[in-house]
Each structure stands twice: as structure tokens, then as C-alpha cells.
PDB file of C-alpha atoms in Angstrom:
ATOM      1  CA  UNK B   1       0.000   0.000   0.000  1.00  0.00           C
ATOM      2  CA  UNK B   2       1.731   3.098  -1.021  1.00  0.00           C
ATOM      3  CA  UNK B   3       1.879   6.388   1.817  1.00  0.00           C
ATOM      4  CA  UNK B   4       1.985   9.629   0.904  1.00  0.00           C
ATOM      5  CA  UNK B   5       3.856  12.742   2.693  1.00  0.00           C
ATOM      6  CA  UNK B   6       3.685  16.087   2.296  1.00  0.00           C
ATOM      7  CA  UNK B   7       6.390  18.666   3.285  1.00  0.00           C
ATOM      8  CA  UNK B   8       7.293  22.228   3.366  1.00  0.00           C
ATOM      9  CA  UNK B   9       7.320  25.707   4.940  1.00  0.00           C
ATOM     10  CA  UNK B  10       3.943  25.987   6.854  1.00  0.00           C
ATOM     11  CA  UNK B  11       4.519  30.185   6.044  1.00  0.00           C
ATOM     12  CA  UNK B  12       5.027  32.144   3.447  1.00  0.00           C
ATOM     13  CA  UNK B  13       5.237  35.697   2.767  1.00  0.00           C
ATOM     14  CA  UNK B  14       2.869  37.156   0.118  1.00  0.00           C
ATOM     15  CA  UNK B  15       4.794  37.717  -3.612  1.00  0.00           C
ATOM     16  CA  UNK B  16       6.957  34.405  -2.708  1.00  0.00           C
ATOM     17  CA  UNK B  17       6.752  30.790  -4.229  1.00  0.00           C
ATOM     18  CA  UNK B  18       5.354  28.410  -2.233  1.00  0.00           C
ATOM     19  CA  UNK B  19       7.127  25.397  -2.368  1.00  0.00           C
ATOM     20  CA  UNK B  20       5.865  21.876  -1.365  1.00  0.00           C
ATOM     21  CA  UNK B  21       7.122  18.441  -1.774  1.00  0.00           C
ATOM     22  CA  UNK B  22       5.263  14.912  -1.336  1.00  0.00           C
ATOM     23  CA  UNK B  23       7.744  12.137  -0.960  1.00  0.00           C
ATOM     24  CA  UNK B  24       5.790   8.787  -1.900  1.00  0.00           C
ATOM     25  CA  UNK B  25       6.725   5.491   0.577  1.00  0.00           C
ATOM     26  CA  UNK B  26       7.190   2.615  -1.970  1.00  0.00           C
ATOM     27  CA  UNK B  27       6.554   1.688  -5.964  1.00  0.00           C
ATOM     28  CA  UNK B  28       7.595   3.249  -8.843  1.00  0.00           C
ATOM     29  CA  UNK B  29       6.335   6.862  -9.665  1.00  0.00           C
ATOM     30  CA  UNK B  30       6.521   5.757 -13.825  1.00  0.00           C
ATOM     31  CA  UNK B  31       4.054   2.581 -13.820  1.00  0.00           C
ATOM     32  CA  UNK B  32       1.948   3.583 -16.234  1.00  0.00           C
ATOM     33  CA  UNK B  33      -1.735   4.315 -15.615  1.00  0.00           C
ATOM     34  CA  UNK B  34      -0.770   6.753 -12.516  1.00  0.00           C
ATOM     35  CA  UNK B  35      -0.896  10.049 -11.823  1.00  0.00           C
ATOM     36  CA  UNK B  36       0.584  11.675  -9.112  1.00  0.00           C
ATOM     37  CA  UNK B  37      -1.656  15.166  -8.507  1.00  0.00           C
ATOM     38  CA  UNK B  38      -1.727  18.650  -5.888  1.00  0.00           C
ATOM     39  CA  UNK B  39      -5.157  19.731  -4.014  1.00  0.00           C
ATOM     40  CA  UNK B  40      -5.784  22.078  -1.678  1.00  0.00           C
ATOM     41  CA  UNK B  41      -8.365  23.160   0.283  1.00  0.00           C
ATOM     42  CA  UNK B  42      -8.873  26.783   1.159  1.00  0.00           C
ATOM     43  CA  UNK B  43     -10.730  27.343   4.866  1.00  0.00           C
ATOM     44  CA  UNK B  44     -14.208  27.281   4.776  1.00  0.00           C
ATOM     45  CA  UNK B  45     -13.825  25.954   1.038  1.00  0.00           C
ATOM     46  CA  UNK B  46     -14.153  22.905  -1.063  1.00  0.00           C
ATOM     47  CA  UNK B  47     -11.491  21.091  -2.799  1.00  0.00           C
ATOM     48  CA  UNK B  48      -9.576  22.156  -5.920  1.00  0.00           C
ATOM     49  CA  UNK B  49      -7.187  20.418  -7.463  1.00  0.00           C
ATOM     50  CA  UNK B  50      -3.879  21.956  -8.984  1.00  0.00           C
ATOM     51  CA  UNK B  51      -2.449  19.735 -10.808  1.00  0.00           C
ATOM     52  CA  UNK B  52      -0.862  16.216 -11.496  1.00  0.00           C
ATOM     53  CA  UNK B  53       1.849  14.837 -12.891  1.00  0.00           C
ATOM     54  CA  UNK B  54       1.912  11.931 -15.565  1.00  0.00           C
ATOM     55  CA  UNK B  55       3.812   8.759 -15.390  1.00  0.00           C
ATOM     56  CA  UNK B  56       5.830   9.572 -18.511  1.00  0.00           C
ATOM     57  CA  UNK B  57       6.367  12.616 -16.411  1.00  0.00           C
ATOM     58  CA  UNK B  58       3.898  15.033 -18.599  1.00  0.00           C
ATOM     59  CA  UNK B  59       2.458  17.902 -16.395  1.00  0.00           C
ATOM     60  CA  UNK B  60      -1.358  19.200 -16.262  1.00  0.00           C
ATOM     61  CA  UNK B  61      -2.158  22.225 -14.733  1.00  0.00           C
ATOM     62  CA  UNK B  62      -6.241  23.779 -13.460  1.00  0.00           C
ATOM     63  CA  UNK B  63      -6.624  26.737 -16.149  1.00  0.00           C
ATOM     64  CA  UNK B  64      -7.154  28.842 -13.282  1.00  0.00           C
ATOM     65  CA  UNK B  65      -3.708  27.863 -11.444  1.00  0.00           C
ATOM     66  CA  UNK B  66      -1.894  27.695 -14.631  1.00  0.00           C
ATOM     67  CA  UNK B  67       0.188  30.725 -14.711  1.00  0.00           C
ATOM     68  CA  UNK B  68       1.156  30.588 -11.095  1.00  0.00           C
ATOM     69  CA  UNK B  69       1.726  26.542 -10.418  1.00  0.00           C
ATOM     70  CA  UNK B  70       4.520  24.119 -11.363  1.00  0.00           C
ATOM     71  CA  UNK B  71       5.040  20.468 -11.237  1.00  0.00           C
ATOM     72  CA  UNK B  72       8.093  18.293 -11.390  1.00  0.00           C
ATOM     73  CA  UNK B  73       9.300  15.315 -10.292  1.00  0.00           C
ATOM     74  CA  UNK B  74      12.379  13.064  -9.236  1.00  0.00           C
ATOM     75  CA  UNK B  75      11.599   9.286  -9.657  1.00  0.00           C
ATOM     76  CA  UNK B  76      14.812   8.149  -8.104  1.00  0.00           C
ATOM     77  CA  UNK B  77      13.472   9.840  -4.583  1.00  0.00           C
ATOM     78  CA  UNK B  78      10.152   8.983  -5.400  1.00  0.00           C
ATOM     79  CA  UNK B  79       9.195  12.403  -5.242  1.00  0.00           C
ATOM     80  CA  UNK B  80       7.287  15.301  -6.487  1.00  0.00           C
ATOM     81  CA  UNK B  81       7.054  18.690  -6.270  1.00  0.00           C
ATOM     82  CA  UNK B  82       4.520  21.662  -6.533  1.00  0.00           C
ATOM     83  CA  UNK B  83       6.143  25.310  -6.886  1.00  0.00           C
ATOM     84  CA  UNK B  84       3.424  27.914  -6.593  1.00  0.00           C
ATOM     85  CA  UNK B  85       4.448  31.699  -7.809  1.00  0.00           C
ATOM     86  CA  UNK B  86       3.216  34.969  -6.482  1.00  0.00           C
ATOM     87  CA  UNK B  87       1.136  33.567  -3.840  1.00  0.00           C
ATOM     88  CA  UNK B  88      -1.459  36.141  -1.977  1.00  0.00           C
ATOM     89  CA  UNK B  89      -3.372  35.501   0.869  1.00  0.00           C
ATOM     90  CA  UNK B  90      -5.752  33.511  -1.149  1.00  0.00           C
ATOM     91  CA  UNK B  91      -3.264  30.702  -1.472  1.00  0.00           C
ATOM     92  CA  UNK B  92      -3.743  29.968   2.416  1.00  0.00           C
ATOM     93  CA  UNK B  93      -5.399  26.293   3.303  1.00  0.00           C
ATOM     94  CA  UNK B  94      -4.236  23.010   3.608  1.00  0.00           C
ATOM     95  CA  UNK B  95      -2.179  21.056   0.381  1.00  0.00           C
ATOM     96  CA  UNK B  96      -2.693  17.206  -0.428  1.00  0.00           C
ATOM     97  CA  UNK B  97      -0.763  15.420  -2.936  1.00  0.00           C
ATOM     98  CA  UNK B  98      -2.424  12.127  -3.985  1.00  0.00           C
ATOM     99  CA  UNK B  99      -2.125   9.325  -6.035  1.00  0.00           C
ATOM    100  CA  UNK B 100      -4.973   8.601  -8.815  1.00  0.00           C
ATOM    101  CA  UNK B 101      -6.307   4.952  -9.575  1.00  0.00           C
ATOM    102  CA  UNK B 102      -4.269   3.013 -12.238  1.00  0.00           C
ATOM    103  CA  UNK B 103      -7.193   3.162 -14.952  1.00  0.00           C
ATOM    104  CA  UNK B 104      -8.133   7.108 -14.289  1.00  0.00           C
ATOM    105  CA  UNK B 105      -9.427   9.361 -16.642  1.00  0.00           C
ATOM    106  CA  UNK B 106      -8.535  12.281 -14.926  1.00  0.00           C
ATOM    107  CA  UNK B 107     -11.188  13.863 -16.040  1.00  0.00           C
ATOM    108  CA  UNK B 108     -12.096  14.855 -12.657  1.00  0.00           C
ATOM    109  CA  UNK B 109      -9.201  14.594 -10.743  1.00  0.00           C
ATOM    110  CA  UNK B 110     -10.645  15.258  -7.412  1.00  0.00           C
ATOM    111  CA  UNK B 111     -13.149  12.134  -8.120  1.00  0.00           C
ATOM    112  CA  UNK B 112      -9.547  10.080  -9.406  1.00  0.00           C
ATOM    113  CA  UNK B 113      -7.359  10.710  -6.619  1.00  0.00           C
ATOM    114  CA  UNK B 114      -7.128   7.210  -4.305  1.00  0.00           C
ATOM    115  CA  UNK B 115      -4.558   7.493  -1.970  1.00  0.00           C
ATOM    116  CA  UNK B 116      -3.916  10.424  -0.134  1.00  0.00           C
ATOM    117  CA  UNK B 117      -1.227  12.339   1.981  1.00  0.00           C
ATOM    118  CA  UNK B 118      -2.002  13.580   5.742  1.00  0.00           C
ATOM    119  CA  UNK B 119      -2.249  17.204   4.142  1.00  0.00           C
ATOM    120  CA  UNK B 120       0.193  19.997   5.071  1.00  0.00           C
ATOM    121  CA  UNK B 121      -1.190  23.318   6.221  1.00  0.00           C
ATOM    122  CA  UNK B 122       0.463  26.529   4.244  1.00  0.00           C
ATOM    123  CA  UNK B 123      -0.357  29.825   5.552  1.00  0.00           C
ATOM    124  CA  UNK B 124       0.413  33.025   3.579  1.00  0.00           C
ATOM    125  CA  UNK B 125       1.095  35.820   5.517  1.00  0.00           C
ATOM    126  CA  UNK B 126       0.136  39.933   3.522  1.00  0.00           C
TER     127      UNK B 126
END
């Protein structure tokens, strides 16, 4: 059963990138048919996802997070990252990286996402 672990600055000062990285506990991050994806919940808010990475290592950003959000991984940590530009207040809540099923669509990839990290809470400070 794979784990996943979120980590990072819990604070960050408005105009900086947010950085966060989610270090996966066994397999291989290139099996095909995975993909490894950023959500976040703002408080008081629902869940929006950010964006995932492919197992041929391909990213796919949310057209609203596009401009701001980047996704990269290392496969021989078995991690991945999420770098997230400019951040404002806004940007506050709580970050989940997840793993999808291996025969997702991703065409929801809040509704794809299987196994979950703990969640790491990021505030941004004005």
C-alpha cells in the first residue's frame, strides 16, 4: 500500500513561491496508468485540485492555477514537487498530494485521486 507525505514551509510571505514536496513510501512513480496530482483546500472551502503529474512525467495544470503553479518530479526519490508563484493571501489552506487509480481518466481529478497524503497546512502571511 503506497503512503503519501507532504512537506514544506507551513509560512510564506505574500509575492513568494510556495514550495511543497510529497515524498511517496514505496513503488515506482513511472508505472503507467498513474498520476501523481496537488489539491488544496482553502478554509471554509471545497477542494480544488492543482495539478498532477503523468507517469511519462507530462504535467497538467487547473486553467485557473496555470500561470502561477509548477510540477516536477524526481523518480529516483520517489518524489514530487509543486512550486506555486506569487502567492497572496488567497493561497492559504491546507495542500494534499495524492495518487490517482491506475485506470483514471482524470477527467475529474478530485473524483480520481485514491490514496492520499495527511495534508500539510500553508499559511500566507500579507
Amino acid at each position: 500500500q503506497v503512503h503519501l507525505r507532504e512537506s514544506g514551509p507551513g509560512l510564506v510571505k505574500a509575492s513568494q513561491t510556495l514550495s511543497l514536496i510529497c515524498t511517496v513510501s514505496a513503488g515506482s512513480m513511472t508505472t503507467s496508468g498513474y498520476y501523481w496530482i496537488w489539491i488544496r483546500q482553502p478554509p471554509g472551502k471545497g477542494l480544488e485540485w492543482i495539478g498532477y503529474i503523468d507517469y511519462d512525467g507530462s504535467p497538467t495544470y487547473s486553467p485557473s492555477l496555470k500561470s502561477r503553479a509548477s510540477i516536477s518530479r524526481d523518480t529516483s526519490k520517489r518524489q514530487f514537487t509543486l512550486q506555486l508563484s506569487s502567492v497572496t493571501p488567497e493561497d492559504t489552506g491546507v495542500y494534499y498530494c495524492a495518487r490517482s487509480s491506475r485506470t483514471a481518466t482524470m477527467t475529474s481529478p478530485l473524483n480520481d485521486a485514491r490514496a492520499w497524503g495527511r495534508g500539510t497546512q500553508v499559511t500566507v502571511s500579507s
